[in-house]
Amino acid sequence: MTTPLRDLCAVVTGAGRGLGRAEALELARLGAAVVVNDHGRGSADAAGEVVAAIGAAGGRAVAHLGDVADHTTAGDLVDLAVRTYGKLDVLVNNAGILRDRMIFSMSEDEWDAVIRVHLKGHYNTTRFASAHWRERAKATGEPVHGRIVNTSSEAFLAGSAGQPNYAAAKGGIVGLTTSTALALAKYGVTCNAICPRARTRMTRDVFAGIAEPDGTGVDPLSPEHVAPLVGYLASPAAARVNGQLLVVHGGMVAVVDRPRVAAKFDTAEDVFSYEELDALLTPHYADRPAGETFAAAEVLGLRKG
């Protein structure tokens, strides 16, 4: 069996169920010792089951129960990995919640909760993991093996109308990813983001209209389609993959290109006037398809084949 993550330690947040569970199991299968973080009702049983499954397969794992959106708790999570396995090598930020509502109906609490868990949660763990890697690299004068896999979403890319909080948080995670990738590259650390599509407890309402297979095939929305990409990004083979955004589901991985400048206009005067902008921009947008925005809704149509 291939074990590219042998002797490495990985932390996976929100790993008691769904995507995080599949990712933790895959990282362990590839040889990593895994810290299985989970939070919320039933988290102790869920995390314990994942730890037990990894142990039964011959791997090493320990559970961590706590909310990574709490700064101190996130620090404790990284500290547990270092105390238990001597170091941290891989951080998979997966923990999340949904509070879907149209922008004109959304409460402040619904906005704050999603931003806190997704965006602040990603920041918190990244803050402590990056400090650990920087200290190790400075102590030895050599780069370390550090990998961060963040979880964004097609909701950010496509501009999901009923998820303004979630789309904003996931867009913020991409900004955090690219900034972190540039900041940590000199220490041997890579940071990438994935946009997974999977049927989990969190997304059961989102994909409620998509039927599950009748037992004759693999569910294209199974988390098991996503986990191998996380394993790859955690590995030495992905050393040159940094600051990237990848969409993954149903036996397909799509590399998303960075934004490109579509048009540029220069003023003929010292500064733009309203009239000059009207003369330049109004004709430009008159030729654009109705309803086209910066959002890339075409990603929602990506399929294997």
Coordinates of C-alpha atoms in Angstrom, one line a residue:
M1 CA 0.0 0.0 0.0
T2 CA 1.2 3.5 -0.8
T3 CA 1.9 5.5 2.3
P4 CA 3.2 9.0 1.2
L5 CA 2.2 10.5 4.5
R6 CA 4.1 8.1 6.7
D7 CA 5.6 9.7 9.8
L8 CA 3.5 12.8 9.3
C9 CA 0.8 14.2 11.6
A10 CA -2.4 15.7 10.3
V11 CA -5.2 17.7 12.0
V12 CA -8.7 17.6 10.4
T13 CA -11.4 19.9 11.8
G14 CA -15.0 18.9 11.8
A15 CA -13.9 15.3 11.2
G16 CA -16.6 13.4 13.1
R17 CA -18.8 13.1 10.1
G18 CA -19.2 13.8 6.4
L19 CA -16.3 15.3 4.5
G20 CA -14.0 15.6 7.5
R21 CA -14.5 12.0 8.4
A22 CA -13.7 10.8 4.9
E23 CA -10.7 13.1 4.8
A24 CA -9.4 11.9 8.2
L25 CA -9.8 8.2 7.1
E26 CA -8.0 8.9 3.8
L27 CA -5.0 10.7 5.5
A28 CA -4.7 7.8 7.9
R29 CA -4.8 5.3 5.1
L30 CA -1.9 7.2 3.4
G31 CA 0.1 6.8 6.6
A32 CA -0.5 10.0 8.7
A33 CA -1.3 10.1 12.4
V34 CA -4.5 12.1 12.6
V35 CA -6.0 14.4 15.2
V36 CA -9.7 14.1 14.7
N37 CA -11.4 17.4 15.8
D38 CA -15.2 17.7 16.2
H39 CA -17.6 20.0 18.0
G40 CA -21.3 20.0 18.7
R41 CA -24.0 17.5 19.7
G42 CA -22.7 13.9 19.5
S43 CA -19.2 15.0 18.7
A44 CA -17.6 12.8 21.3
D45 CA -19.2 9.7 19.9
A46 CA -18.6 10.7 16.3
A47 CA -14.9 11.6 16.8
G48 CA -14.4 8.5 18.9
E49 CA -15.8 6.3 16.1
V50 CA -13.4 7.8 13.6
V51 CA -10.5 7.3 15.9
A52 CA -11.6 3.7 16.4
A53 CA -11.9 3.1 12.7
I54 CA -8.4 4.4 12.1
G55 CA -7.0 2.3 14.9
A56 CA -8.8 -0.8 13.6
A57 CA -7.1 -0.3 10.2
G58 CA -3.7 -0.1 11.9
G59 CA -3.4 3.6 12.0
R60 CA -2.9 6.2 14.8
A61 CA -5.4 8.8 15.8
V62 CA -6.6 10.8 18.8
A63 CA -9.8 12.8 19.3
H64 CA -10.0 16.5 20.0
L65 CA -13.3 18.0 21.1
G66 CA -13.8 21.7 20.7
D67 CA -14.9 24.7 18.7
V68 CA -12.1 25.8 16.4
A69 CA -13.8 29.2 16.0
D70 CA -12.6 29.9 19.5
H71 CA -9.1 31.2 19.3
T72 CA -7.8 29.4 22.5
T73 CA -9.4 26.1 21.5
A74 CA -7.7 26.2 18.1
G75 CA -4.4 26.8 19.8
D76 CA -5.0 23.8 22.0
L77 CA -5.8 21.7 19.0
V78 CA -2.4 22.4 17.4
D79 CA -0.7 21.9 20.7
L80 CA -2.4 18.5 21.1
A81 CA -1.0 17.4 17.7
V82 CA 2.5 18.5 18.6
R83 CA 2.4 17.0 22.2
T84 CA 1.0 13.7 20.9
Y85 CA 3.0 13.1 17.7
G86 CA 6.0 15.5 18.1
K87 CA 5.0 17.9 15.3
L88 CA 2.2 19.0 13.0
D89 CA 2.6 18.5 9.2
V90 CA -0.9 18.8 7.7
L91 CA -3.8 21.0 8.6
V92 CA -7.2 20.4 6.9
N93 CA -9.7 23.1 7.7
N94 CA -13.2 21.6 7.1
A95 CA -15.5 22.6 10.1
G96 CA -18.5 24.5 9.0
I97 CA -22.2 25.3 9.5
L98 CA -25.0 26.6 7.3
R99 CA -27.6 29.3 8.1
D100 CA -29.1 29.8 4.7
R101 CA -31.4 32.8 4.0
M102 CA -31.9 35.5 1.4
I103 CA -29.9 38.7 2.3
F104 CA -33.1 40.7 3.0
S105 CA -34.2 38.1 5.5
M106 CA -30.9 37.2 7.2
S107 CA -30.5 38.0 10.9
E108 CA -27.3 39.4 12.3
D109 CA -26.8 36.2 14.3
E110 CA -27.1 34.1 11.2
W111 CA -24.5 36.2 9.5
D112 CA -22.1 36.3 12.4
A113 CA -22.4 32.5 13.2
V114 CA -21.4 31.4 9.7
I115 CA -18.5 34.0 9.3
R116 CA -17.3 32.9 12.8
V117 CA -17.2 29.2 12.2
H118 CA -15.9 29.2 8.6
L119 CA -13.7 32.2 8.2
K120 CA -12.5 32.8 11.8
G121 CA -12.2 29.1 12.3
H122 CA -9.9 28.8 9.3
Y123 CA -7.8 31.8 10.6
N124 CA -7.5 30.4 14.1
T125 CA -6.0 27.1 13.2
T126 CA -3.9 28.6 10.5
R127 CA -2.5 31.1 12.9
F128 CA -1.2 28.5 15.3
A129 CA -0.1 26.0 12.7
S130 CA 1.9 28.6 10.8
A131 CA 3.7 29.8 13.9
H132 CA 4.6 26.2 14.6
W133 CA 6.1 25.7 11.1
R134 CA 7.9 29.1 11.2
E135 CA 9.5 28.2 14.5
R136 CA 10.6 24.7 13.2
A137 CA 12.0 26.2 10.0
K138 CA 14.0 28.9 11.9
A139 CA 15.3 26.4 14.4
T140 CA 16.8 24.2 11.7
G141 CA 17.4 26.7 8.9
E142 CA 15.6 24.3 6.5
P143 CA 12.1 24.2 5.0
V144 CA 9.5 22.0 6.7
H145 CA 6.8 19.8 5.2
G146 CA 3.8 21.9 5.9
R147 CA 0.4 21.6 4.2
I148 CA -2.8 23.5 4.6
V149 CA -6.0 22.4 2.8
N150 CA -8.8 24.9 3.2
T151 CA -12.4 24.4 2.3
S152 CA -14.1 27.0 0.1
S153 CA -17.2 26.4 -1.9
E154 CA -18.9 26.8 -5.3
A155 CA -21.3 29.1 -3.5
F156 CA -18.5 31.7 -3.5
L157 CA -17.6 31.0 -7.2
A158 CA -21.2 31.0 -8.5
G159 CA -22.7 33.6 -6.1
S160 CA -25.3 31.5 -4.4
A161 CA -28.3 33.8 -3.9
G162 CA -29.6 32.2 -0.8
Q163 CA -26.3 31.9 1.0
P164 CA -24.8 35.4 1.3
N165 CA -23.1 34.6 4.6
Y166 CA -21.7 31.3 3.4
A167 CA -20.6 32.7 0.1
A168 CA -18.9 35.6 1.8
A169 CA -17.1 33.3 4.3
K170 CA -16.0 31.0 1.5
G171 CA -14.7 33.9 -0.6
G172 CA -12.8 35.2 2.5
I173 CA -11.2 31.7 2.8
V174 CA -9.8 32.0 -0.7
G175 CA -8.3 35.3 0.2
L176 CA -6.8 33.8 3.3
T177 CA -5.5 30.9 1.3
T178 CA -3.7 33.0 -1.3
S179 CA -2.2 35.3 1.4
T180 CA -1.1 32.4 3.5
A181 CA 0.4 30.6 0.5
L182 CA 2.7 33.6 -0.3
A183 CA 3.6 34.2 3.3
L184 CA 4.6 30.6 4.2
A185 CA 6.2 29.4 0.9
K186 CA 9.7 30.2 2.1
Y187 CA 9.2 27.9 5.1
G188 CA 8.2 24.9 2.9
V189 CA 4.5 25.3 3.6
T190 CA 1.8 25.2 0.9
C191 CA -1.8 26.4 1.3
N192 CA -4.5 25.5 -1.1
A193 CA -8.3 25.6 -1.1
I194 CA -10.8 23.1 -2.5
C195 CA -14.5 23.6 -3.4
P196 CA -16.0 20.2 -2.7
R197 CA -19.5 19.1 -3.5
A198 CA -20.7 16.3 -1.2
R199 CA -23.8 14.9 0.4
T200 CA -23.3 15.4 4.1
R201 CA -25.4 16.1 7.2
M202 CA -24.7 19.8 6.6
T203 CA -25.8 19.8 3.0
R204 CA -28.7 17.4 3.1
D205 CA -31.2 20.1 2.4
V206 CA -29.0 21.6 -0.4
F207 CA -28.9 18.3 -2.3
A208 CA -32.3 17.1 -1.2
G209 CA -33.6 17.1 -4.8
I210 CA -30.8 14.9 -6.1
A211 CA -31.6 11.2 -5.7
E212 CA -29.0 8.8 -4.2
P213 CA -28.0 5.8 -6.3
D214 CA -30.1 2.7 -5.9
G215 CA -27.2 0.6 -4.8
T216 CA -25.8 -0.1 -8.3
G217 CA -23.3 2.8 -8.5
V218 CA -21.3 5.2 -6.4
D219 CA -23.1 8.4 -5.3
P220 CA -21.5 11.2 -7.3
L221 CA -22.0 13.3 -4.2
S222 CA -20.1 10.9 -1.9
P223 CA -17.4 12.5 0.3
E224 CA -15.1 9.7 -0.8
H225 CA -14.7 11.6 -4.2
V226 CA -13.2 14.5 -2.3
A227 CA -10.9 12.8 0.2
P228 CA -8.2 11.6 -2.3
L229 CA -7.5 15.1 -3.5
V230 CA -7.0 16.2 0.1
G231 CA -4.6 13.3 0.6
Y232 CA -2.7 14.3 -2.5
L233 CA -2.5 18.0 -1.5
A234 CA -1.1 16.9 1.9
S235 CA 1.7 14.8 0.3
P236 CA 5.3 15.6 -0.8
A237 CA 4.1 15.1 -4.4
A238 CA 2.1 18.4 -4.2
A239 CA 5.1 20.6 -3.2
R240 CA 4.6 22.8 -6.3
V241 CA 0.9 23.2 -5.8
N242 CA 0.4 26.4 -3.8
G243 CA -2.2 29.1 -3.6
Q244 CA -4.5 27.1 -5.8
L245 CA -8.3 26.7 -5.9
L246 CA -9.7 23.3 -7.1
V247 CA -13.3 22.2 -7.5
V248 CA -13.8 18.5 -6.8
H249 CA -16.8 16.1 -6.8
G250 CA -18.1 13.0 -8.6
G251 CA -14.8 11.7 -10.0
M252 CA -13.7 15.2 -11.3
V253 CA -11.1 17.8 -10.3
A254 CA -11.1 21.2 -12.0
V255 CA -8.4 23.7 -11.5
V256 CA -9.8 27.2 -11.3
D257 CA -7.8 29.9 -13.0
R258 CA -7.1 33.3 -11.3
P259 CA -9.2 36.3 -12.3
R260 CA -8.1 38.1 -15.5
V261 CA -8.5 41.7 -16.4
A262 CA -11.3 41.8 -19.0
A263 CA -11.1 45.5 -20.0
K264 CA -9.1 48.6 -19.1
F265 CA -10.1 52.3 -19.7
D266 CA -7.8 55.3 -19.4
T267 CA -9.0 58.9 -18.9
A268 CA -8.2 61.4 -21.6
E269 CA -7.9 64.1 -18.9
D270 CA -6.2 64.3 -15.5
V271 CA -9.0 62.5 -13.7
F272 CA -12.2 60.8 -14.8
S273 CA -15.4 62.7 -15.0
Y274 CA -18.9 61.2 -14.8
E275 CA -19.5 62.0 -18.5
E276 CA -16.3 60.3 -19.6
L277 CA -17.1 57.2 -17.5
D278 CA -20.6 57.1 -18.9
A279 CA -19.2 57.3 -22.5
L280 CA -16.8 54.4 -21.8
L281 CA -18.5 52.0 -19.4
T282 CA -22.1 52.2 -20.5
P283 CA -21.4 50.9 -24.1
H284 CA -19.1 48.3 -22.7
Y285 CA -21.8 46.8 -20.4
A286 CA -24.5 47.2 -23.0
D287 CA -22.7 44.5 -25.0
R288 CA -22.5 42.1 -22.0
P289 CA -25.0 39.3 -21.6
A290 CA -27.9 40.2 -19.3
G291 CA -27.3 39.0 -15.8
E292 CA -23.6 38.3 -16.2
T293 CA -21.6 39.2 -13.1
F294 CA -18.2 38.4 -11.6
A295 CA -19.7 35.1 -10.4
A296 CA -18.7 32.0 -12.4
A297 CA -22.0 30.1 -12.4
E298 CA -20.7 27.8 -15.1
V299 CA -18.8 25.9 -12.4
L300 CA -22.1 24.4 -11.3
G301 CA -22.3 22.5 -14.6
L302 CA -19.0 20.8 -14.3
R303 CA -19.2 17.0 -14.4
K304 CA -17.0 14.1 -15.0
G305 CA -16.5 13.2 -18.7

